Short mmCIF file of N, CA and C in Angstrom, two decimals:
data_model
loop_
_atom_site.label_atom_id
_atom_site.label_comp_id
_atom_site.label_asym_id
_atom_site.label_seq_id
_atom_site.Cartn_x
_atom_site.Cartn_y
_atom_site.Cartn_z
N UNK A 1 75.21 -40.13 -6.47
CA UNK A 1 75.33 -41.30 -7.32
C UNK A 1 75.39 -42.57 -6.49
N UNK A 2 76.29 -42.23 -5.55
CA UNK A 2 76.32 -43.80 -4.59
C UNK A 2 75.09 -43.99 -3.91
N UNK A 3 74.05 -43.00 -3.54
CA UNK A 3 72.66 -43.42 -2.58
C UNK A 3 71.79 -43.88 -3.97
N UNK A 4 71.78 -43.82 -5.20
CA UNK A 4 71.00 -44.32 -6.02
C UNK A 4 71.63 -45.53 -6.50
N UNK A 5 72.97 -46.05 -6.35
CA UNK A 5 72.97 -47.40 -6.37
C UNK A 5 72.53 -48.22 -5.76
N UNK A 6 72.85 -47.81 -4.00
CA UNK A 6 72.06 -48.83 -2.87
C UNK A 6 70.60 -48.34 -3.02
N UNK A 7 69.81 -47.68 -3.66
CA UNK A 7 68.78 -48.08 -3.44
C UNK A 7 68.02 -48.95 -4.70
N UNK A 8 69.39 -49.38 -5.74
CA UNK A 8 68.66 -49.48 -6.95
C UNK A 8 68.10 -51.22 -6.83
N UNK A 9 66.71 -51.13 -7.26
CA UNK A 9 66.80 -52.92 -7.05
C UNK A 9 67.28 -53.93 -7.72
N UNK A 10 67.61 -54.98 -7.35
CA UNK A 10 68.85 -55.73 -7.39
C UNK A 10 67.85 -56.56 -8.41
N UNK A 11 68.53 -57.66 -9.45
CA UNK A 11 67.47 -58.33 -10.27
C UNK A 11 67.62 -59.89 -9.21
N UNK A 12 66.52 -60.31 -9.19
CA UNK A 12 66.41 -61.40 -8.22
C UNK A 12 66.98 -62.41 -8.48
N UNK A 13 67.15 -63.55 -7.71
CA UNK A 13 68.00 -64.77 -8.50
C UNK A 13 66.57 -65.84 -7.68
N UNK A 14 66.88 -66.85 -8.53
CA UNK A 14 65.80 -67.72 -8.76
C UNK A 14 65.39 -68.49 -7.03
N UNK A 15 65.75 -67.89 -6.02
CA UNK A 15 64.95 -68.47 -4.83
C UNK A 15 64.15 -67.45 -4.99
N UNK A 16 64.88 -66.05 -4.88
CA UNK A 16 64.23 -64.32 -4.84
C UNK A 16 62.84 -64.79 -5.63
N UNK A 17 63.22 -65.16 -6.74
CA UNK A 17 62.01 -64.89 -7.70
C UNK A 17 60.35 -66.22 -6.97
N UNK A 18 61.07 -67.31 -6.61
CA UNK A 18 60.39 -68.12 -5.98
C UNK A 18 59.52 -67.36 -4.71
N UNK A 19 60.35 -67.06 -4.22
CA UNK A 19 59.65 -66.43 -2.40
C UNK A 19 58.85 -65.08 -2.97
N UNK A 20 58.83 -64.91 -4.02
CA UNK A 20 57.82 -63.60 -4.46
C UNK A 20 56.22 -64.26 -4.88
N UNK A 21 55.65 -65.32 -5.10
CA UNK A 21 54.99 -66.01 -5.37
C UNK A 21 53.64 -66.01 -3.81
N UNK A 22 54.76 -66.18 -3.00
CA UNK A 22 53.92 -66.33 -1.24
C UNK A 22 53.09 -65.47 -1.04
N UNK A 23 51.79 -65.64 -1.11
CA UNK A 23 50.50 -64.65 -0.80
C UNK A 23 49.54 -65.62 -1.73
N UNK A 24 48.35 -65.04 -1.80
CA UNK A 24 47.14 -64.94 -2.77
C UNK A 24 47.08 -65.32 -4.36
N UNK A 25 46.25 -66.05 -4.79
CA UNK A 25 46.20 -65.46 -6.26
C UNK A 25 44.86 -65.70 -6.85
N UNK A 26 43.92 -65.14 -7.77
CA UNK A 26 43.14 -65.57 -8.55
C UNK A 26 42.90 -65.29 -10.14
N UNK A 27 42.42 -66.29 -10.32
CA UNK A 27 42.25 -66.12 -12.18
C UNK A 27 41.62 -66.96 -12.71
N UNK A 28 42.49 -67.53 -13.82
CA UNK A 28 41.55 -68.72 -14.28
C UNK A 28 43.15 -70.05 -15.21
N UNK A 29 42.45 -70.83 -14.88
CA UNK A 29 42.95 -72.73 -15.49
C UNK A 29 42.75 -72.58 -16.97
N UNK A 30 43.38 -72.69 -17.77
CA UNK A 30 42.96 -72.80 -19.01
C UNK A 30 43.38 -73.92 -19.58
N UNK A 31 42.53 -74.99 -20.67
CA UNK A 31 42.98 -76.26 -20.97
C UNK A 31 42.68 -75.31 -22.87
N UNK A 32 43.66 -75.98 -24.01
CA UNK A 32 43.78 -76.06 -25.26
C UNK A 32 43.08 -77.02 -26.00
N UNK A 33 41.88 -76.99 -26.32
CA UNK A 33 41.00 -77.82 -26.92
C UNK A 33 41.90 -77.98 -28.38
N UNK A 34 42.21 -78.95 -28.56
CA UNK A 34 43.42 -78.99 -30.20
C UNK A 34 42.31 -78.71 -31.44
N UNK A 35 41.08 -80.06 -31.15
CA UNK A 35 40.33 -80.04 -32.50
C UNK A 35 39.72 -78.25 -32.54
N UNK A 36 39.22 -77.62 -31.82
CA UNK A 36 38.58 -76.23 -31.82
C UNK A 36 39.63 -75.34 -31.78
N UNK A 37 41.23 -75.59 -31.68
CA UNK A 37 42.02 -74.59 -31.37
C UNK A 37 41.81 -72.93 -30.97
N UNK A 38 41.38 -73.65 -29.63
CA UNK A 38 40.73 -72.24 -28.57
C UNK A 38 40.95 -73.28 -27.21
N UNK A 39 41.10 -71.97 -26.99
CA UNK A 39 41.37 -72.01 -24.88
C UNK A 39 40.26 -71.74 -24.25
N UNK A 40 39.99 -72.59 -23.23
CA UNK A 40 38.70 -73.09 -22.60
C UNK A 40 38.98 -73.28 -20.96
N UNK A 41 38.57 -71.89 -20.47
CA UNK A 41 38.71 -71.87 -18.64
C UNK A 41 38.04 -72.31 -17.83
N UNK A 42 38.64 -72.48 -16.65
CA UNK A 42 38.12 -72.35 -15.33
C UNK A 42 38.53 -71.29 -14.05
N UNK A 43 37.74 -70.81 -12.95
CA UNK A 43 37.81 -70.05 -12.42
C UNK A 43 38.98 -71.02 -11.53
N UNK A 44 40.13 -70.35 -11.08
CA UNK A 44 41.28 -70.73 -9.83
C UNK A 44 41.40 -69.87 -8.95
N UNK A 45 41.68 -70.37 -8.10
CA UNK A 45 42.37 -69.60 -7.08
C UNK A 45 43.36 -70.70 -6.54
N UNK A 46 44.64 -69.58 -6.21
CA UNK A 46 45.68 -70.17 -5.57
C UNK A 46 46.46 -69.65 -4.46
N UNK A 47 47.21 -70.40 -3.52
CA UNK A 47 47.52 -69.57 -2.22
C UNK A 47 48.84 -70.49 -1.93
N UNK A 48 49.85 -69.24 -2.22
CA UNK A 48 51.34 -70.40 -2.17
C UNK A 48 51.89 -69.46 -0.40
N UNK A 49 52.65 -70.71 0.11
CA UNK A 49 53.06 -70.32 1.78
C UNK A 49 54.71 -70.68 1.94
N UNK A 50 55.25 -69.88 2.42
CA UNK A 50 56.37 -70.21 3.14
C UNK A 50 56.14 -71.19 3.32
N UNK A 51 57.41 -72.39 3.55
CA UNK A 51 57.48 -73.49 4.13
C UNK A 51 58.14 -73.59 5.73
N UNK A 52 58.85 -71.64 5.56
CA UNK A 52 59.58 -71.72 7.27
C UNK A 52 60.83 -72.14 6.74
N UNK A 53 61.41 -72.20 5.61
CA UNK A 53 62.98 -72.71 5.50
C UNK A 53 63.34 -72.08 4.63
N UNK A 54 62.83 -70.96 4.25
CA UNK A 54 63.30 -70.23 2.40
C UNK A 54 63.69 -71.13 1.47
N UNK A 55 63.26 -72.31 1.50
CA UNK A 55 63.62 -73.20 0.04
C UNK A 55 62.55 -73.87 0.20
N UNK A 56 61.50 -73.90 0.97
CA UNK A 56 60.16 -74.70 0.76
C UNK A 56 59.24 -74.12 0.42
N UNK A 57 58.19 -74.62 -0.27
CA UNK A 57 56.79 -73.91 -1.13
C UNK A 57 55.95 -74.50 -0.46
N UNK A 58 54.42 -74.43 -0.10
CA UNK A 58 53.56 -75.11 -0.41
C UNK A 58 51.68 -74.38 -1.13
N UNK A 59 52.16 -74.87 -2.10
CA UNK A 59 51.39 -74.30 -3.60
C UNK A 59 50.18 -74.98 -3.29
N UNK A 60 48.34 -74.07 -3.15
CA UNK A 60 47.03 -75.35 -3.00
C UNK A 60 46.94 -74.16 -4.24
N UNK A 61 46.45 -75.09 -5.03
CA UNK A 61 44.94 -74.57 -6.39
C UNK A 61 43.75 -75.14 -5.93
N UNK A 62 42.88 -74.53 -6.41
CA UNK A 62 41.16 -74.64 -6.20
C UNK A 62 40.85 -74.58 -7.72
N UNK A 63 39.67 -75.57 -8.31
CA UNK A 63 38.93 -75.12 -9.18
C UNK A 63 37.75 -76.07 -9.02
N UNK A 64 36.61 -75.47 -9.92
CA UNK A 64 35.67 -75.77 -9.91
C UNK A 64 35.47 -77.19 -11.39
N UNK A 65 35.73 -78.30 -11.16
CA UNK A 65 35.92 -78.98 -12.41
C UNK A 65 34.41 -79.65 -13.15
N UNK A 66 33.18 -78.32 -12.35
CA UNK A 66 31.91 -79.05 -13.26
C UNK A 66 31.19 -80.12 -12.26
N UNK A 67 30.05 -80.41 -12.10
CA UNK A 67 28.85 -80.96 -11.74
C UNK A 67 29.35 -82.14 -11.11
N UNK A 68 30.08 -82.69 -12.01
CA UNK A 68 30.31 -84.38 -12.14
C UNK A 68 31.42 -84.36 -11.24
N UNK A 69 32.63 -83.61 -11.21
CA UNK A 69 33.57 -83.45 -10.15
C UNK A 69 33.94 -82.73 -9.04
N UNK A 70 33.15 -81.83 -9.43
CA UNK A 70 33.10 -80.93 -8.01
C UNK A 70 34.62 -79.73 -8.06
N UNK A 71 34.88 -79.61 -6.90
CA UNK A 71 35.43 -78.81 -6.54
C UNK A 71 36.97 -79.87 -6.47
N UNK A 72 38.33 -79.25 -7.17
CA UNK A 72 39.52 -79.98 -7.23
C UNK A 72 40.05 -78.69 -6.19
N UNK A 73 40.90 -79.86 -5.48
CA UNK A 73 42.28 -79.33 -5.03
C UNK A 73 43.57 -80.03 -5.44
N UNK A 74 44.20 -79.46 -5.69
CA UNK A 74 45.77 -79.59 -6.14
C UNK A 74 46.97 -78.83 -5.04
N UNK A 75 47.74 -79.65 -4.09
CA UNK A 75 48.32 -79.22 -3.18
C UNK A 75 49.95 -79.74 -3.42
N UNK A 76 50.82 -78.60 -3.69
CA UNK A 76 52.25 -79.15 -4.43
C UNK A 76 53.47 -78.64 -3.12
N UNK A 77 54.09 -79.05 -2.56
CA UNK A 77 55.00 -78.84 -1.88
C UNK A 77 56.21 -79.07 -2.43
N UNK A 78 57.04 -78.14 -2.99
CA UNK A 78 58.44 -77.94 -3.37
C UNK A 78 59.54 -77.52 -2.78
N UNK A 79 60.97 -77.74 -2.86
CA UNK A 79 61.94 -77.60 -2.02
C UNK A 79 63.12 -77.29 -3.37
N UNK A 80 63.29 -76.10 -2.93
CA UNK A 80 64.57 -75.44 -3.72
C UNK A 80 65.96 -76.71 -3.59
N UNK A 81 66.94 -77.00 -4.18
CA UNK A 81 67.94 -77.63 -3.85
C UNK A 81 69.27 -76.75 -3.60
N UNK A 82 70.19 -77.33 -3.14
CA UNK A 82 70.95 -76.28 -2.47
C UNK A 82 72.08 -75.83 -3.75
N UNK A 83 71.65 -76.64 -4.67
CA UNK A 83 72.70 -75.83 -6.10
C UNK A 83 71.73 -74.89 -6.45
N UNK A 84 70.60 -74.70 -5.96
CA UNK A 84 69.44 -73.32 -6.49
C UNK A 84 68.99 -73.34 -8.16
N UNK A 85 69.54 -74.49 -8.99
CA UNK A 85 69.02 -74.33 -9.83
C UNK A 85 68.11 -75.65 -10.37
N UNK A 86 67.83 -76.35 -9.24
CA UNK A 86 66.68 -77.44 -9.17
C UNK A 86 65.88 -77.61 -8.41
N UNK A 87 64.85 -77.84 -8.67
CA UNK A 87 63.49 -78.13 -7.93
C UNK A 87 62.86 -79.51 -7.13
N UNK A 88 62.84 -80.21 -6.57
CA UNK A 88 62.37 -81.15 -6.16
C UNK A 88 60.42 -81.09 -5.54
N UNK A 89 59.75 -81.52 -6.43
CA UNK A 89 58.19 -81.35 -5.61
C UNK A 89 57.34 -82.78 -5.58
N UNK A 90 56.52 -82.65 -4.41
CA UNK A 90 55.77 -83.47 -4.64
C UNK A 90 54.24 -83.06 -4.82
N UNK A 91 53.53 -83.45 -5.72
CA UNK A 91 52.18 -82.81 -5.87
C UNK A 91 50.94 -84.02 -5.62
N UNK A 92 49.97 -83.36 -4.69
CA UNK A 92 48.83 -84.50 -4.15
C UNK A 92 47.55 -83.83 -5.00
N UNK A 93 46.87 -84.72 -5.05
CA UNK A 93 44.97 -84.86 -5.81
C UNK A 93 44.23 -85.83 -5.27
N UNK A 94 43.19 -85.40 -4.97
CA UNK A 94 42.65 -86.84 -4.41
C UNK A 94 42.03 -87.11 -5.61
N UNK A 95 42.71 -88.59 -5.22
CA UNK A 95 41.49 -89.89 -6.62
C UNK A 95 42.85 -89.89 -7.44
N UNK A 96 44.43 -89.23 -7.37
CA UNK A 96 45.40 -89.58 -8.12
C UNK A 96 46.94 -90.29 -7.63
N UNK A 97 47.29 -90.58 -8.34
CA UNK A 97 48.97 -91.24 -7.62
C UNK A 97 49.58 -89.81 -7.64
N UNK A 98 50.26 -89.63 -6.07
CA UNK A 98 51.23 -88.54 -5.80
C UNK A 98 52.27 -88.75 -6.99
N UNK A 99 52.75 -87.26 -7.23
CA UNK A 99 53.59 -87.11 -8.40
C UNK A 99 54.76 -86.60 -7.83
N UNK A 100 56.12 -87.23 -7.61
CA UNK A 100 57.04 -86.82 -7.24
C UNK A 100 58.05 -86.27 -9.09
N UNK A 101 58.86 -85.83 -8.84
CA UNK A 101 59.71 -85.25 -9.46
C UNK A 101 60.73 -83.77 -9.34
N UNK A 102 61.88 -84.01 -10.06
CA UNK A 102 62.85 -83.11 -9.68
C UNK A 102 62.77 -82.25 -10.90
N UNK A 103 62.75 -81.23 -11.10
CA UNK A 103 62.89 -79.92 -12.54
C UNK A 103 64.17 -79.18 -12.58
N UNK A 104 64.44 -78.83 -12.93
CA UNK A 104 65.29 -77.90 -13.46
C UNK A 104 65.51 -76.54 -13.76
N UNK A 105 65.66 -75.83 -13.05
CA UNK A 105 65.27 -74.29 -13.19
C UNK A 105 65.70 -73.23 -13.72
N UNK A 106 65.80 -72.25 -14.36
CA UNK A 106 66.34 -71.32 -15.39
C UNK A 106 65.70 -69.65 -15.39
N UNK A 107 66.50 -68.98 -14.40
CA UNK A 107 65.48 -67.65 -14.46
C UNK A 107 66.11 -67.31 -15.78
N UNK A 108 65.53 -66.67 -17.02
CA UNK A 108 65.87 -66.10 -18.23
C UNK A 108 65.83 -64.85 -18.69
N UNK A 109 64.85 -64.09 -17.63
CA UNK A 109 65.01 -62.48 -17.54
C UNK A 109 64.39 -62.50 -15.80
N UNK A 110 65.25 -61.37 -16.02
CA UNK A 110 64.58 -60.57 -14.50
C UNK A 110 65.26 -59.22 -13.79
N UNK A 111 63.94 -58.48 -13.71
CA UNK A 111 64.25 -56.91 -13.50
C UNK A 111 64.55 -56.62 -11.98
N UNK A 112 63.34 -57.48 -11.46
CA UNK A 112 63.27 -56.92 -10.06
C UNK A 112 62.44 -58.00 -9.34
N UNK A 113 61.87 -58.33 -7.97
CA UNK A 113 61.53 -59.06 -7.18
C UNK A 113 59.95 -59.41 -8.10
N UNK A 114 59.63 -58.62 -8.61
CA UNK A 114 57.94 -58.83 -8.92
C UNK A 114 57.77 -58.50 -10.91
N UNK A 115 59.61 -58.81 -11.53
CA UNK A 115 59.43 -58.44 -13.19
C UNK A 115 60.49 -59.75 -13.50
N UNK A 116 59.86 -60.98 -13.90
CA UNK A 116 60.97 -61.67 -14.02
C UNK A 116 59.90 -63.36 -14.43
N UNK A 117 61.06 -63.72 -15.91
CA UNK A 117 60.76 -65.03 -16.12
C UNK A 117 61.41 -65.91 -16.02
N UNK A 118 60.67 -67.61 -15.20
CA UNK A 118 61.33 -68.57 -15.04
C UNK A 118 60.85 -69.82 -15.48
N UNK A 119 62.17 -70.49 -16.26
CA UNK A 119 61.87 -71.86 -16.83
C UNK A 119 62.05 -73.19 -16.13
N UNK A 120 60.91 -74.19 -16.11
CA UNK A 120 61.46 -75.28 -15.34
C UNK A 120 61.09 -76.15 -16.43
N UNK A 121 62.08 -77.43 -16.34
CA UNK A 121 61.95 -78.07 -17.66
C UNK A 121 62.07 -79.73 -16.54
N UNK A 122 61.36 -80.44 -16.77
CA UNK A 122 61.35 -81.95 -15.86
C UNK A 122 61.09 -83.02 -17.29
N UNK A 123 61.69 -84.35 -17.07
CA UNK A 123 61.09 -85.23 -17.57
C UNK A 123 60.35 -85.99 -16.94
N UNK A 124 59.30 -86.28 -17.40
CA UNK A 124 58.11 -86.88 -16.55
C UNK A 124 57.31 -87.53 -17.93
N UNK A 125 56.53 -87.80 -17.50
CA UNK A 125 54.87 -88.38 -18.27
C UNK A 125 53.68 -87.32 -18.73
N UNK A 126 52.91 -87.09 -19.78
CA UNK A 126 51.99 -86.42 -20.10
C UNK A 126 51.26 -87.18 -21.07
N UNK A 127 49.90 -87.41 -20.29
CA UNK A 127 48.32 -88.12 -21.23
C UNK A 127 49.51 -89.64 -21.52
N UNK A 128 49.72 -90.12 -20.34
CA UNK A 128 50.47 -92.00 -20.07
C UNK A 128 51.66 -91.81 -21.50
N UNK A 129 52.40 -90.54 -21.54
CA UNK A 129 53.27 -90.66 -22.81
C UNK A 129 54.63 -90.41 -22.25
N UNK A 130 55.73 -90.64 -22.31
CA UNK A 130 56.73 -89.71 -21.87
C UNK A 130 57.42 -88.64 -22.49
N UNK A 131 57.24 -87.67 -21.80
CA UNK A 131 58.18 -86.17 -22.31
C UNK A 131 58.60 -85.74 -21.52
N UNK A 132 59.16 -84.71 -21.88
CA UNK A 132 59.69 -83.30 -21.57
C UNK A 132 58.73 -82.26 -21.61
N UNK A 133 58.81 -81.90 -20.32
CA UNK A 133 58.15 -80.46 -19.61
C UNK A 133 58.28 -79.54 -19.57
N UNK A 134 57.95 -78.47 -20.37
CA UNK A 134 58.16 -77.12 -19.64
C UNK A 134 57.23 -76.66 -19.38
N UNK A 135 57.57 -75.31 -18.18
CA UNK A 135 56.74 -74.48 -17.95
C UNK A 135 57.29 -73.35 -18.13
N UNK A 136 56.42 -72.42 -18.52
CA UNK A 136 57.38 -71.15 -18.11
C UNK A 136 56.69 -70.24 -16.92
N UNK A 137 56.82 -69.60 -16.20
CA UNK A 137 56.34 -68.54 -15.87
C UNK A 137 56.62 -67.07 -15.95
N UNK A 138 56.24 -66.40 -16.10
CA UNK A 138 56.67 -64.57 -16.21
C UNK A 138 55.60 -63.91 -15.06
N UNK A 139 56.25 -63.26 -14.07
CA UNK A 139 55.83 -62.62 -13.61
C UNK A 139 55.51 -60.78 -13.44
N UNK A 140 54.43 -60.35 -14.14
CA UNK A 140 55.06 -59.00 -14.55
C UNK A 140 53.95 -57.93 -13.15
N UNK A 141 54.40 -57.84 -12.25
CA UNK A 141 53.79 -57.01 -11.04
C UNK A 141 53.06 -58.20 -10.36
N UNK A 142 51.59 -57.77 -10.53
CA UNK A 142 50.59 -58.51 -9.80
C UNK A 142 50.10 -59.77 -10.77
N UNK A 143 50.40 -59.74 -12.26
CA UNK A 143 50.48 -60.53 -13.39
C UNK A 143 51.38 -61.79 -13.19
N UNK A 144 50.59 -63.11 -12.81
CA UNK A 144 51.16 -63.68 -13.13
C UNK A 144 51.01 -65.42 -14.17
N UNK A 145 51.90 -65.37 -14.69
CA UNK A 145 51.49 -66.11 -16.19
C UNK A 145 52.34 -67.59 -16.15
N UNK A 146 51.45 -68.79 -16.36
CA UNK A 146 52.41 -70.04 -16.38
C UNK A 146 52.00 -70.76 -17.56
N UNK A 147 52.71 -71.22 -18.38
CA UNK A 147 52.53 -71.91 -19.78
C UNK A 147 53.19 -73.25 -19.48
N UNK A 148 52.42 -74.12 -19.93
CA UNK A 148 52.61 -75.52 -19.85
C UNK A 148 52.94 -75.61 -21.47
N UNK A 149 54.39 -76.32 -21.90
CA UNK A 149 54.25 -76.50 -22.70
C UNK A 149 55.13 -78.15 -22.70
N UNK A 150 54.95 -79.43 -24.00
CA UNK A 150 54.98 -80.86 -23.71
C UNK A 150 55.62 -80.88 -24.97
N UNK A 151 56.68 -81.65 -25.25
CA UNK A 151 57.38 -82.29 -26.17
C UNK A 151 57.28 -83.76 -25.88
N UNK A 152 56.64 -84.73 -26.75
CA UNK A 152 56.73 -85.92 -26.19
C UNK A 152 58.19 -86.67 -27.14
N UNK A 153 58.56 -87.30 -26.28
CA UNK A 153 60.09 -88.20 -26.29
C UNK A 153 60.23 -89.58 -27.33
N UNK A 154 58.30 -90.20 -27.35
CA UNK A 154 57.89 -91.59 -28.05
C UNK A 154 57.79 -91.58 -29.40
N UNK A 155 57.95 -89.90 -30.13
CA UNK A 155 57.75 -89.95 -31.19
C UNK A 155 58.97 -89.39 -32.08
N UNK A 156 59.35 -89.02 -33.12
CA UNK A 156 60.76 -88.63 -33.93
C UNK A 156 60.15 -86.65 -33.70
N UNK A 157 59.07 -86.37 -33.32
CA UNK A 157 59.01 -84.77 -33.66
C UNK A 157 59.85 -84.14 -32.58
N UNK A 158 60.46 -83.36 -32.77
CA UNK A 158 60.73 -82.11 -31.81
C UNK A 158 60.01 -81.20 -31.83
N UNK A 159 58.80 -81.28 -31.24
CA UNK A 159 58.02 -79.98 -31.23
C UNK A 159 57.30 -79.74 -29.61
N UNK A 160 57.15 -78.38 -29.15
CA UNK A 160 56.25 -78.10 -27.76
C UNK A 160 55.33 -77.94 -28.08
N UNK A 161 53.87 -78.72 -27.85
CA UNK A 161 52.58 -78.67 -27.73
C UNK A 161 52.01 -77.55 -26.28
N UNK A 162 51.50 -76.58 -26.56
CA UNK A 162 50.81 -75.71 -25.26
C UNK A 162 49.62 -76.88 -24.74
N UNK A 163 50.09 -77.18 -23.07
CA UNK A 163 49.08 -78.11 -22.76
C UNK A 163 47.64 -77.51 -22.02
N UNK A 164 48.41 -76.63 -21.30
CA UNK A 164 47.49 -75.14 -20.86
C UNK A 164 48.22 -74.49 -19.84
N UNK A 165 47.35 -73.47 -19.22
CA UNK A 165 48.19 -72.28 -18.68
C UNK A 165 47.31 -71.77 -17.25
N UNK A 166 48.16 -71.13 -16.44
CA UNK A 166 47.26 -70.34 -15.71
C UNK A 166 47.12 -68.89 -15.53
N UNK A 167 46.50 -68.25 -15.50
CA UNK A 167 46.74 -66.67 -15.51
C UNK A 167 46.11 -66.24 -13.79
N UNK A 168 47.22 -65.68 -13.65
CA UNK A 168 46.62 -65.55 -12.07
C UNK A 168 46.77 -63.54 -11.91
N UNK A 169 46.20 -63.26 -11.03
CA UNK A 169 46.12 -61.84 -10.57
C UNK A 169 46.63 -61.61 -9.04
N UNK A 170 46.90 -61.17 -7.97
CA UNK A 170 47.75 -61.17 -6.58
C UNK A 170 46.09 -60.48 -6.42
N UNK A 171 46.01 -61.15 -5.11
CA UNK A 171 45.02 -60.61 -4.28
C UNK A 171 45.28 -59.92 -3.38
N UNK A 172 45.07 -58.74 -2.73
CA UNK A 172 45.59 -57.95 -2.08
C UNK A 172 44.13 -57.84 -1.09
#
């Protein structure tokens, strides 16, 4: 009984679940067309790295954004804070203003290093409006899933609009 406790895995806590992310990924960008209510992709790939300090990220996406734009990169460098349940990142684009901001983090389930969902919720700006951010992610093995979802702040609704998502696969 006691050798199947120490070997049982432990459920991760939200750096754990962060530093599981580091490797490979591909899939696809998906944006929510409202008037057609359908989801409309692009091919991604993404490649998140140690920063060398176990509380640093640095997150590049690739996509292909079409004829007229070419090929995007999106390069986000994040830093765990030392209460572990906030985020601090800064995210670069060329042709955009760097986006600094701090989130808020919330693991809400989690089994094991590679079965586990996490919420980050920031106030920021979306389409020059101000809201509230979430994302979620769930990671289920090599599955991994991020939902953008936007409450804007300018209007009386309380409601989350899906802004889009990414679905990624671990490249091995």
């Amino acid at each position: 009984m006691i050798a199947l406790l120490m070997f049982a895995a432990a459920a991760p806590d939200i750096a754990a679940a962060r530093s599981s992310l580091v490797g490979r990924w591909q899939g696809k960008l998906e944006y929510r067309d409202y008037q057609a209510d359908k989801w409309f992709g692009l091919p991604v790939k993404v490649e998140v790295r140690d920063g060398g300090d176990s509380v640093t990220l640095i997150r590049t996406a690739d996509y292909d954004d079409g004829p007229k734009t070419g090929n995007v990169r999106i390069t986000t460098v994040s830093m765990l804070a030392a209460d572990g349940t906030h985020e601090s990142s800064a995210t670069f684009r060329k042709a955009k203003t760097v986006e600094v901001e701090t989130s808020a983090l919330k693991l809400t389930a989690a089994k094991d290093a590679t079965h586990w969902t996490l919420v980050e919720t920031v106030t920021a700006t979306d389409d020059n409006r101000p809201a509230t951010i979430r994302l979620t992610t769930t990671r289920d093995g090599d599955l991994l899933v991020t939902l953008k979802e936007v409450d804007f702040t300018d209007d009386a609704k309380n409601e989350w609009l899906a802004r889009n998502r990414t679905t990624l696969t671990a490249v091995r």
